[in-house]
XYZ file of N, CA and C in Angstrom:
696
model
N 158.089 127.646 138.322
C 157.881 126.198 138.507
C 158.173 125.835 139.957
N 157.253 125.172 140.655
C 157.460 124.852 142.067
C 158.572 123.838 142.258
N 159.220 123.931 143.421
C 160.241 122.944 143.756
C 159.528 121.637 144.048
N 160.175 120.509 143.744
C 159.468 119.249 143.885
C 160.404 118.153 144.347
N 159.781 117.055 144.781
C 160.519 115.839 145.086
C 160.040 114.782 144.109
N 160.890 113.841 143.757
C 160.505 112.778 142.834
C 160.673 111.429 143.526
N 159.646 110.602 143.471
C 159.665 109.303 144.116
C 159.752 108.219 143.068
N 160.552 107.187 143.348
C 160.775 106.120 142.377
C 160.331 104.788 142.955
N 159.574 103.998 142.207
C 159.081 102.716 142.691
C 159.704 101.563 141.921
N 159.504 100.367 142.429
C 160.042 99.180 141.770
C 159.406 98.951 140.400
N 158.140 99.329 140.265
C 157.465 99.094 138.995
C 157.679 100.244 138.025
N 158.724 101.037 138.243
C 159.167 102.095 137.345
C 158.231 103.303 137.320
N 157.353 103.422 138.318
C 156.530 104.610 138.426
C 157.313 105.701 139.140
N 157.288 106.896 138.591
C 157.963 108.028 139.192
C 156.914 108.996 139.709
N 157.030 109.392 140.966
C 156.074 110.328 141.548
C 156.749 111.667 141.787
N 156.172 112.704 141.218
C 156.677 114.059 141.410
C 155.835 114.746 142.469
N 156.493 115.187 143.549
C 155.765 115.798 144.650
C 155.917 117.306 144.584
N 154.804 117.996 144.552
C 154.796 119.449 144.626
C 154.917 119.834 146.096
N 156.054 120.425 146.485
C 156.290 120.731 147.893
C 155.302 121.762 148.430
N 154.748 122.564 147.569
C 153.832 123.592 148.040
C 152.469 122.997 148.392
N 152.020 122.010 147.614
C 150.694 121.456 147.827
C 150.734 120.024 148.358
N 151.891 119.443 148.426
C 152.105 118.098 148.951
C 151.237 117.065 148.255
N 151.187 117.129 146.931
C 150.490 116.131 146.133
C 151.477 115.496 145.168
N 151.191 114.290 144.773
C 152.113 113.574 143.889
C 151.435 113.216 142.582
N 152.158 113.384 141.484
C 151.716 112.939 140.173
C 152.719 111.914 139.673
N 152.253 110.923 138.912
C 153.169 109.871 138.491
C 153.315 109.848 136.981
N 154.468 109.320 136.535
C 154.724 109.090 135.127
C 155.739 107.975 135.025
N 155.817 107.311 133.878
C 156.701 106.165 133.707
C 158.049 106.593 133.148
N 159.121 106.220 133.858
C 160.472 106.500 133.385
C 161.338 105.284 133.666
N 161.766 104.607 132.616
C 162.542 103.375 132.767
C 163.911 103.633 133.381
N 164.511 104.767 133.048
C 165.879 105.047 133.466
C 166.025 105.044 134.979
N 165.008 105.477 135.703
C 165.125 105.596 137.141
C 165.135 104.254 137.857
N 164.867 103.186 137.118
C 164.947 101.849 137.721
C 166.360 101.585 138.222
N 167.334 102.116 137.518
C 168.730 101.928 137.906
C 168.988 102.540 139.277
N 168.414 103.719 139.501
C 168.614 104.399 140.783
C 168.064 103.559 141.926
N 166.886 102.963 141.704
C 166.240 102.193 142.765
C 167.110 101.055 143.266
N 167.878 100.476 142.371
C 168.694 99.313 142.736
C 169.754 99.655 143.771
N 170.109 100.938 143.852
C 171.197 101.328 144.733
C 170.708 102.044 145.980
N 169.419 101.980 146.240
C 168.885 102.697 147.386
C 168.838 101.845 148.642
N 169.054 100.560 148.503
C 168.982 99.667 149.662
C 170.396 99.294 150.097
N 170.796 99.819 151.220
C 172.132 99.491 151.669
C 172.204 99.548 153.194
N 173.245 98.942 153.761
C 173.455 98.972 155.196
C 174.872 98.585 155.503
N 175.358 99.074 156.594
C 176.709 98.727 157.018
C 176.584 97.904 158.278
N 176.923 96.603 158.202
C 176.662 95.677 159.294
C 177.916 95.125 159.943
N 179.071 95.519 159.541
C 180.284 94.911 160.071
C 180.910 95.816 161.116
N 182.105 96.288 160.911
C 182.734 97.184 161.853
C 182.969 98.531 161.177
N 183.290 99.513 162.001
C 183.351 100.886 161.532
C 184.785 101.308 161.291
N 185.044 101.849 160.092
C 186.373 102.367 159.770
C 186.247 103.818 159.341
N 186.977 104.689 159.990
C 187.046 106.082 159.581
C 188.368 106.294 158.845
N 188.320 106.925 157.714
C 189.535 107.268 156.987
C 189.661 108.789 156.961
N 190.715 109.294 157.546
C 190.939 110.722 157.599
C 192.027 111.099 156.594
N 191.796 112.129 155.790
C 192.770 112.569 154.808
C 193.682 113.616 155.429
N 194.977 113.354 155.423
C 195.965 114.331 155.888
C 196.398 115.165 154.698
N 196.370 116.477 154.848
C 196.554 117.361 153.707
C 198.036 117.647 153.427
N 198.835 116.606 153.360
C 200.245 116.809 153.031
C 200.789 115.572 152.341
N 201.244 115.735 151.113
C 201.918 114.702 150.330
C 201.119 113.404 150.262
N 199.803 113.542 150.106
C 198.930 112.377 149.915
C 199.072 111.327 151.021
N 199.255 111.797 152.246
C 199.366 110.875 153.370
C 197.976 110.589 153.925
N 197.727 109.335 154.326
C 196.442 108.941 154.851
C 196.638 108.259 156.205
N 195.691 108.506 157.099
C 195.704 107.852 158.394
C 194.382 107.123 158.585
N 194.446 105.843 158.888
C 193.248 105.043 159.083
C 193.046 104.748 160.551
N 191.828 105.009 161.025
C 191.501 104.726 162.419
C 190.287 103.809 162.452
N 190.392 102.729 163.187
C 189.309 101.769 163.310
C 188.674 101.884 164.681
N 187.346 102.038 164.706
C 186.612 102.104 165.969
C 185.743 100.866 166.110
N 185.826 100.232 167.269
C 184.996 99.072 167.564
C 184.495 99.205 168.997
N 183.833 98.188 169.465
C 183.377 98.188 170.854
C 184.555 98.238 171.832
N 185.716 97.797 171.398
C 186.900 97.874 172.257
C 187.291 99.316 172.555
N 186.885 100.230 171.664
C 187.184 101.647 171.844
C 186.040 102.410 172.501
N 184.951 101.697 172.829
C 183.828 102.338 173.493
C 182.574 102.438 172.658
N 182.623 102.001 171.395
C 181.442 101.998 170.540
C 180.404 101.039 171.133
N 179.134 101.406 171.075
C 178.106 100.559 171.697
C 177.872 99.253 170.952
N 178.219 99.224 169.668
C 178.041 98.015 168.868
C 178.920 98.085 167.630
N 179.292 96.925 167.104
C 180.016 96.865 165.833
C 179.061 96.724 164.637
N 177.764 96.678 164.922
C 176.761 96.571 163.871
C 176.238 97.969 163.560
N 176.730 98.562 162.465
C 176.471 99.967 162.150
C 175.471 100.087 161.002
N 174.439 100.893 161.213
C 173.462 101.131 160.160
C 173.763 102.377 159.341
N 174.207 103.437 159.978
C 174.421 104.697 159.253
C 175.419 105.563 160.010
N 176.163 106.386 159.242
C 177.140 107.315 159.814
C 176.850 108.714 159.271
N 176.910 109.710 160.144
C 176.707 111.101 159.746
C 177.837 111.955 160.309
N 178.390 112.842 159.480
C 179.304 113.857 159.973
C 178.566 115.190 159.982
N 178.478 115.841 161.147
C 177.736 117.093 161.227
C 178.603 118.284 160.824
N 178.026 119.462 160.868
C 178.698 120.666 160.398
C 179.905 121.041 161.250
N 179.929 120.572 162.476
C 181.056 120.846 163.381
C 182.157 119.806 163.269
N 181.911 118.783 162.476
C 182.917 117.752 162.277
C 182.743 116.515 163.123
N 181.762 116.512 164.028
C 181.526 115.330 164.851
C 180.961 114.198 163.996
N 181.334 112.971 164.341
C 180.812 111.792 163.664
C 179.720 111.167 164.525
N 178.576 110.893 163.903
C 177.457 110.259 164.586
C 177.300 108.845 164.017
N 177.363 107.867 164.888
C 177.357 106.463 164.477
C 176.115 105.785 165.045
N 175.201 105.414 164.150
C 173.946 104.787 164.558
C 174.043 103.282 164.410
N 173.628 102.570 165.415
C 173.743 101.116 165.423
C 172.394 100.454 165.185
N 172.428 99.151 164.929
C 171.200 98.424 164.621
C 170.377 98.120 165.861
N 170.999 98.065 167.036
C 170.221 97.770 168.248
C 170.898 98.239 169.533
N 171.834 99.201 169.401
C 172.554 99.653 170.592
C 172.685 101.169 170.662
N 171.714 101.876 170.106
C 171.682 103.314 170.260
C 172.602 104.091 169.340
N 172.922 105.315 169.763
C 173.664 106.275 168.958
C 174.968 106.653 169.648
N 176.033 106.814 168.844
C 177.339 107.217 169.358
C 177.759 108.536 168.719
N 178.312 109.437 169.534
C 178.886 110.682 169.030
C 180.401 110.636 169.256
N 181.160 110.795 168.190
C 182.618 110.670 168.251
C 183.259 111.996 167.856
N 184.132 112.511 168.725
C 184.783 113.803 168.470
C 186.245 113.668 168.045
N 186.664 112.439 167.768
C 188.054 112.196 167.402
C 188.892 111.695 168.560
N 188.328 111.834 169.770
C 189.052 111.409 170.963
C 188.224 110.481 171.844
N 186.965 110.810 172.008
C 186.112 110.032 172.903
C 184.738 109.827 172.282
N 183.979 108.919 172.872
C 182.656 108.564 172.372
C 181.614 108.855 173.447
N 180.578 109.610 173.055
C 179.447 109.847 173.947
C 178.280 109.018 173.439
N 177.605 108.337 174.335
C 176.565 107.384 173.952
C 175.173 107.916 174.278
N 174.251 107.706 173.349
C 172.840 108.006 173.568
C 172.083 106.686 173.575
N 171.514 106.356 174.727
C 170.798 105.092 174.874
C 169.347 105.349 175.296
N 168.511 104.367 175.057
C 167.110 104.471 175.472
C 166.985 104.265 176.969
N 166.178 105.126 177.597
C 165.878 105.000 179.015
C 164.363 105.052 179.177
N 163.794 103.960 179.615
C 162.346 103.853 179.737
C 161.764 104.952 180.615
N 162.537 105.422 181.585
C 162.037 106.400 182.550
C 162.410 107.837 182.206
N 162.987 108.044 181.041
C 163.401 109.387 180.624
C 162.835 109.691 179.239
N 161.850 110.573 179.185
C 161.191 110.896 177.917
C 162.064 111.746 177.005
N 163.198 112.227 177.508
C 164.118 113.004 176.666
C 165.273 112.152 176.160
N 165.208 110.843 176.404
C 166.215 109.923 175.856
C 165.733 109.421 174.496
N 166.606 108.737 173.790
C 166.258 108.225 172.465
C 165.121 107.204 172.607
N 164.173 107.239 171.667
C 162.960 106.424 171.833
C 163.169 104.947 171.515
N 164.220 104.625 170.768
C 164.537 103.230 170.451
C 166.022 103.119 170.140
N 166.605 101.982 170.443
C 168.025 101.782 170.155
C 168.253 101.160 168.781
N 167.167 100.881 168.062
C 167.252 100.411 166.673
C 167.157 101.634 165.770
N 168.276 102.044 165.196
C 168.322 103.284 164.417
C 168.579 102.980 162.949
N 167.759 103.598 162.086
C 167.863 103.360 160.650
C 168.405 104.548 159.863
N 168.315 105.749 160.413
C 168.682 106.920 159.612
C 169.051 108.109 160.489
N 169.869 109.004 159.909
C 170.304 110.228 160.582
C 170.358 111.367 159.577
N 170.061 112.573 160.041
C 170.302 113.769 159.243
C 170.478 114.956 160.177
N 171.114 116.005 159.684
C 171.256 117.249 160.438
C 170.496 118.338 159.702
N 169.723 119.143 160.442
C 168.975 120.208 159.789
C 169.752 121.517 159.818
N 169.153 122.569 159.271
C 169.838 123.851 159.144
C 170.087 124.532 160.481
N 169.397 124.093 161.524
C 169.592 124.651 162.864
C 170.563 123.839 163.703
N 171.114 122.772 163.109
C 172.088 121.958 163.820
C 171.498 120.822 164.630
N 170.173 120.639 164.565
C 169.566 119.498 165.248
C 169.903 118.213 164.496
N 170.100 117.139 165.234
C 170.297 115.820 164.643
C 168.967 115.075 164.713
N 168.478 114.650 163.545
C 167.235 113.893 163.466
C 167.562 112.410 163.359
N 166.873 111.619 164.157
C 167.187 110.200 164.300
C 165.939 109.379 163.982
N 166.016 108.571 162.923
C 164.909 107.694 162.572
C 165.096 106.335 163.211
N 164.154 105.903 164.003
C 164.300 104.662 164.748
C 163.165 103.684 164.447
N 163.257 102.525 165.059
C 162.208 101.515 164.942
C 160.925 101.978 165.614
N 161.052 102.875 166.573
C 159.884 103.340 167.330
C 159.927 104.857 167.490
N 159.650 105.550 166.411
C 159.525 106.991 166.498
C 160.674 107.773 165.891
N 160.384 109.049 165.643
C 161.363 110.004 165.134
C 161.868 110.848 166.293
N 163.186 111.079 166.335
C 163.792 111.836 167.423
C 164.549 113.037 166.891
N 164.446 114.168 167.597
C 165.230 115.351 167.264
C 166.144 115.667 168.441
N 167.445 115.595 168.197
C 168.433 115.766 169.259
C 169.008 117.176 169.246
N 168.964 117.830 170.389
C 169.622 119.114 170.596
C 171.032 118.825 171.108
N 172.039 119.114 170.297
C 173.422 118.776 170.663
C 173.903 119.567 171.876
N 173.341 120.748 172.097
C 173.799 121.599 173.196
C 173.279 121.111 174.553
N 172.023 120.692 174.584
C 171.436 120.213 175.837
C 171.508 118.700 175.970
N 171.782 118.021 174.854
C 171.795 116.560 174.777
C 170.430 115.963 175.101
N 169.388 116.757 174.884
C 168.019 116.300 175.113
C 167.346 115.997 173.773
N 166.372 115.119 173.821
C 165.701 114.645 172.614
C 164.204 114.933 172.679
N 163.664 115.413 171.570
C 162.217 115.561 171.410
C 161.735 114.414 170.532
N 160.718 113.726 170.991
C 160.223 112.553 170.284
C 158.955 112.879 169.491
N 158.810 112.214 168.342
C 157.599 112.318 167.530
C 157.097 110.906 167.248
N 155.800 110.700 167.498
C 155.203 109.382 167.281
C 153.961 109.494 166.401
N 153.601 108.373 165.798
C 152.347 108.297 165.078
C 151.183 108.325 166.066
N 150.200 109.144 165.770
C 148.975 109.201 166.566
C 147.827 108.769 165.664
N 147.131 107.757 166.061
C 146.167 107.066 165.202
C 145.167 107.995 164.528
N 144.655 108.956 165.251
C 143.608 109.820 164.702
C 144.121 111.233 164.392
N 145.413 111.361 164.302
C 146.009 112.669 164.016
C 146.782 112.595 162.705
N 146.201 113.143 161.635
C 146.842 113.092 160.322
C 148.042 114.026 160.217
N 148.266 114.834 161.228
C 149.420 115.727 161.239
C 150.599 115.131 162.010
N 150.455 113.868 162.408
C 151.569 113.159 163.042
C 152.304 112.364 161.975
N 153.425 111.758 162.328
C 154.159 110.952 161.354
C 153.302 109.755 160.944
N 153.431 109.275 159.684
C 152.547 108.205 159.198
C 152.722 106.865 159.896
N 153.898 106.626 160.449
C 154.212 105.316 161.041
C 155.362 105.527 162.024
N 155.445 104.691 163.056
C 156.499 104.861 164.054
C 157.847 104.318 163.602
N 157.844 103.437 162.624
C 159.121 102.977 162.071
C 159.597 103.996 161.043
N 160.751 104.593 161.292
C 161.295 105.610 160.400
C 162.442 104.990 159.615
N 162.171 104.626 158.372
C 163.200 103.999 157.543
C 164.264 104.985 157.088
N 163.847 106.228 156.857
C 164.820 107.231 156.436
C 164.306 108.624 156.759
N 165.241 109.531 157.016
C 164.917 110.937 157.243
C 166.033 111.759 156.617
N 165.683 112.774 155.823
C 166.677 113.606 155.158
C 166.297 115.068 155.272
N 167.302 115.931 155.115
C 167.088 117.369 155.013
C 167.426 117.789 153.596
N 166.499 118.448 152.901
C 166.801 118.871 151.540
C 167.473 120.249 151.544
N 167.825 120.746 150.375
C 168.560 122.008 150.252
C 167.759 123.208 150.722
N 166.454 123.024 150.813
C 165.591 124.108 151.273
C 165.343 124.040 152.780
N 165.988 123.073 153.445
C 165.842 122.937 154.887
C 164.644 122.122 155.326
N 163.945 121.516 154.374
C 162.765 120.713 154.699
C 163.184 119.313 155.131
N 162.586 118.842 156.210
C 162.830 117.486 156.699
C 161.796 116.557 156.071
N 162.284 115.482 155.405
C 161.421 114.475 154.796
C 161.571 113.169 155.564
N 160.450 112.541 155.853
C 160.436 111.326 156.669
C 159.813 110.186 155.868
N 160.563 109.094 155.689
C 160.063 107.927 154.970
C 159.708 106.805 155.922
N 158.515 106.248 155.774
C 158.018 105.208 156.675
C 157.361 104.079 155.889
N 156.978 102.988 156.552
C 156.229 101.922 155.876
C 154.833 102.350 155.426
N 154.384 103.520 155.852
C 153.049 104.002 155.477
C 153.107 105.305 154.698
N 154.185 105.501 153.970
C 154.288 106.686 153.143
C 155.313 107.689 153.638
N 155.223 108.900 153.087
C 156.203 109.941 153.348
C 155.511 111.193 153.854
N 156.227 111.954 154.697
C 155.694 113.207 155.220
C 156.830 114.209 155.336
N 156.468 115.487 155.334
C 157.459 116.531 155.575
C 157.133 117.243 156.876
N 158.172 117.700 157.533
C 158.038 118.322 158.847
C 157.775 119.810 158.715
N 156.788 120.296 159.491
C 156.470 121.717 159.546
C 157.060 122.290 160.827
N 158.160 123.019 160.710
C 158.910 123.471 161.880
C 158.111 124.430 162.752
N 157.284 125.266 162.152
C 156.541 126.266 162.920
C 155.532 125.639 163.874
N 154.895 124.569 163.425
C 153.846 123.946 164.229
C 154.248 122.609 164.833
N 155.452 122.133 164.491
C 155.935 120.817 164.946
C 154.961 119.704 164.530
N 154.427 119.841 163.323
C 153.518 118.842 162.781
C 154.077 118.312 161.467
N 153.372 117.354 160.868
C 153.831 116.732 159.628
C 152.723 116.783 158.580
N 153.123 117.008 157.345
C 152.191 116.984 156.223
C 152.474 115.735 155.401
N 151.481 114.878 155.275
C 151.652 113.626 154.546
C 151.451 113.846 153.043
N 152.273 113.208 152.252
C 152.195 113.348 150.800
C 151.014 112.539 150.269
N 150.256 113.157 149.377
C 149.113 112.486 148.761
C 149.499 111.952 147.387
N 149.029 110.749 147.064
C 149.326 110.110 145.789
C 148.047 109.887 145.002
N 148.126 110.077 143.708
C 146.980 109.818 142.844
C 146.717 108.321 142.720
N 145.506 107.897 143.043
C 145.035 106.519 142.839
C 145.767 105.486 143.694
N 146.559 105.929 144.655
C 147.257 104.973 145.514
C 147.094 105.413 146.965
N 146.732 104.470 147.824
C 146.610 104.773 149.239
C 147.990 105.017 149.828
N 148.149 106.122 150.554
C 149.440 106.437 151.167
C 149.883 105.318 152.105
N 148.929 104.679 152.773
C 149.267 103.626 153.726
C 149.807 102.374 153.056
N 149.705 102.277 151.722
C 150.207 101.100 151.019
C 151.610 101.329 150.468
N 152.197 102.478 150.734
C 153.508 102.809 150.187
C 154.585 102.677 151.250
N 155.451 101.728 151.045
C 156.551 101.468 151.976
C 157.788 102.202 151.469
N 158.160 103.279 152.140
C 159.323 104.073 151.733
C 160.560 103.513 152.417
N 161.507 103.061 151.619
C 162.718 102.467 152.178
C 163.866 103.472 152.294
N 164.050 104.266 151.256
C 165.242 105.112 151.235
C 164.958 106.418 150.525
N 165.555 107.499 151.024
C 165.444 108.817 150.416
C 166.842 109.278 150.027
N 166.990 109.738 148.786
C 168.278 110.267 148.329
C 168.056 111.671 147.784
N 168.724 112.651 148.373
C 168.583 114.031 147.912
C 169.727 114.358 146.969
N 169.393 114.841 145.764
C 170.401 115.049 144.731
C 170.734 116.516 144.477
N 169.742 117.394 144.502
C 170.017 118.804 144.239
C 168.965 119.683 144.890
N 168.875 120.946 144.451
C 168.005 121.899 145.116
C 166.530 121.511 145.107
N 166.102 120.771 144.094
C 164.667 120.577 143.948
C 164.224 119.132 143.829
N 165.140 118.182 143.883
C 164.754 116.794 143.619
C 165.176 115.873 144.754
N 164.246 115.063 145.192
C 164.506 114.001 146.174
C 163.992 112.700 145.564
N 164.816 111.653 145.592
C 164.411 110.342 145.076
C 164.158 109.407 146.256
N 163.111 108.625 146.142
C 162.790 107.664 147.185
C 162.605 106.282 146.592
N 163.122 105.268 147.276
C 162.894 103.886 146.873
C 161.691 103.358 147.630
N 160.717 102.862 146.895
C 159.466 102.421 147.492
C 159.201 100.956 147.205
N 158.382 100.353 148.044
C 157.795 99.046 147.783
C 156.293 99.213 147.657
N 155.647 98.337 146.936
C 154.183 98.330 146.911
C 153.693 97.502 148.072
N 153.013 98.126 148.978
C 152.507 97.431 150.152
C 153.509 97.411 151.291
N 153.088 96.848 152.407
C 153.934 96.749 153.586
C 154.740 95.465 153.530
N 155.981 95.531 154.079
C 156.759 94.314 154.108
C 158.230 94.586 154.276
C-alpha cells in the first residue's frame, strides 16, 4: 500500500494523496471535522520559552522580547532544530535564531538575492539535511545554517514545476523527508534532485481553487491539511 497524505476540508471532504503518483481521491468522513477546527492558530503576543531543568522538577522561565534583541514581539511560529537552536518567525520583521545567549537576525535585503525574500513569515520546518525552510508572504526560502545563505523559490506563471503560489501558508517535512508546501492555490511537494515541485491533483476540483491553510503531520504516512474552498 503506497504511503499517502490525507487532506481535510471544511465541508468534511477528505482527500487521500498518493505520494507516488501525486493524485488525490476524496471520501466523506465526519470525524475529521474536529481536526480542522484546530488547524488555524497563531501566536501574536510575546514569546516565552520554558526550559525544563532535569532535577527535582525545577523549571526556569525565560522571556524574550524586543528588549532582548528580538526583531518583533508579534510571533507567528517557533521551531527548535536538531541542534537545539530556536527559530522565531515574526509576522512582519523577519526571522530570529536564538542559541540561548544571543539572537541572530535574518532580514530582507532588496539588493541581496541570498537574503530572506519577505519579512512576513507564516511557517518553518527543518528537513533531514538540516536546512531550514521558511514560508513567507512572497516565496519559499531554504536556509543553509552553515553559510547563512538562502535559496529562494517563487511561482513562475508558465512553469507547473514551480510552487503554486508565492504566499506560503505552511511548509512541513514528513517522516519520509518529503517537503510539503501549502499555498492559496493548492499543495505541492518538493523534488530535491531537480529542485522542482510536483503539484497535487484533485478529482473534479481545480487545484487553483484550493486554499491550503495548515499542514499537520501525524505519523509515517499521513499528513492532514486544513483547506478552504476558493481563495480568501
